[in-house]
Amino acid sequence: MKVLDAKFVQDYMRMADDGFQMGWHERNGGNLTYRIKAEEIESVKDNLTETDNWVEIGTEVPGLAGEFFLTTGSGRFFRNVVIDPETSIGIIEVSADGTKYRTLWGLKDSKPTSELPSHLMNHEVKKRVTNGKHRVIYHAHTTNVIALTFVLPLNDEVFTRELWEMATECPVVFPDGIGVVDWMVPGGRDIAVATSKLMEKYDAAIWAHHGMFCSGEDFDLTFGLMHTIEKSAEILVKVMSMTNAKRQTIEPDQFRDLAKDFKVTLPEKFLYEKKDKTFGFADFN
Ligand code: 13P
Ligand code: ZN
């Protein structure tokens, strides 16, 4: 089968275009990777070109040795994925020692995203902690989440609790919470290590003044997670624009009731008693 006719490639391109339509991918902002299933890579193998051009990843991911990924290209625009896929995206293979990759299809005059170390380290963690279920890692420049990183204390507790409070479905969609990475230089191993550490316990990690990473089993769930968190952030930005203190909100015991009925476990560290009705300002500096 031709690569572009494969369903997993079609679904990947649709998600990239959905992200662009949401306004999360200005210029070359954001990147998307998918860990391809054995039967999917088999279905397109006649249209892949093997070379000896192995390139350093910039980190080690032995847990991904021999795995194949769809990835966006570095400097490529999400806006162009559907109209010029062979330039905008590509298929890569990770070497047997987990330190290198080679391109097998696409990425014409390009190379994988500069965030490949973060993507692959996140994939390695998620493959391990979900027993291979998670396959998608998505980085987007989500406007409202980024705005919040200029005003809220940069910690997991405040971001999780404030975003949970903004929409009743939030604690059901991301019951484990959200991690926050302080501002760091993007594109390298250090930020990849910091992010993948958070991915041990969360499915979403915010990069201060930059964007967000989400992980999930498939394109729908991963896009849906990004969408839910960003929408919640949008509501929070609106609330903060109207007032410096909430008049009413969802209280810790109400979250506990919700958790029981929806059969999710909400870590108690996010259900702290607040000192006042502001946005975590009094509880964390
Ligand atoms: P790439 O174009 O290399 O994917 O970089 C975009 C980005 O969002 C960096 O964080
Ligand atoms: Zn980015």
PDB file of N, CA and C and ligand atoms in Angstrom, residues 30 115 139 141 210, ligand 2:
ATOM      1  N   GLY A  30       4.738  23.560  17.179  1.00  0.00           N
ATOM      2  CA  GLY A  30       4.169  22.262  17.536  1.00  0.00           C
ATOM      3  C   GLY A  30       4.743  21.115  16.734  1.00  0.00           C
ATOM      4  N   GLU A 115      12.133  18.659  18.468  1.00  0.00           N
ATOM      5  CA  GLU A 115      11.729  18.128  19.778  1.00  0.00           C
ATOM      6  C   GLU A 115      11.735  16.598  19.790  1.00  0.00           C
ATOM      7  N   HIS A 139       2.664  17.853  20.776  1.00  0.00           N
ATOM      8  CA  HIS A 139       3.108  19.133  21.351  1.00  0.00           C
ATOM      9  C   HIS A 139       2.420  20.259  20.591  1.00  0.00           C
ATOM     10  N   HIS A 141       1.136  24.643  20.746  1.00  0.00           N
ATOM     11  CA  HIS A 141       1.306  25.969  21.353  1.00  0.00           C
ATOM     12  C   HIS A 141      -0.084  26.522  21.702  1.00  0.00           C
ATOM     13  N   HIS A 210       5.565  28.418  26.741  1.00  0.00           N
ATOM     14  CA  HIS A 210       5.837  27.738  25.467  1.00  0.00           C
ATOM     15  C   HIS A 210       4.636  26.928  24.951  1.00  0.00           C
TER      16      HIS A 210
HETATM   17 ZN    ZN B   2       7.074  24.295  20.652  1.00  0.00          ZN
END
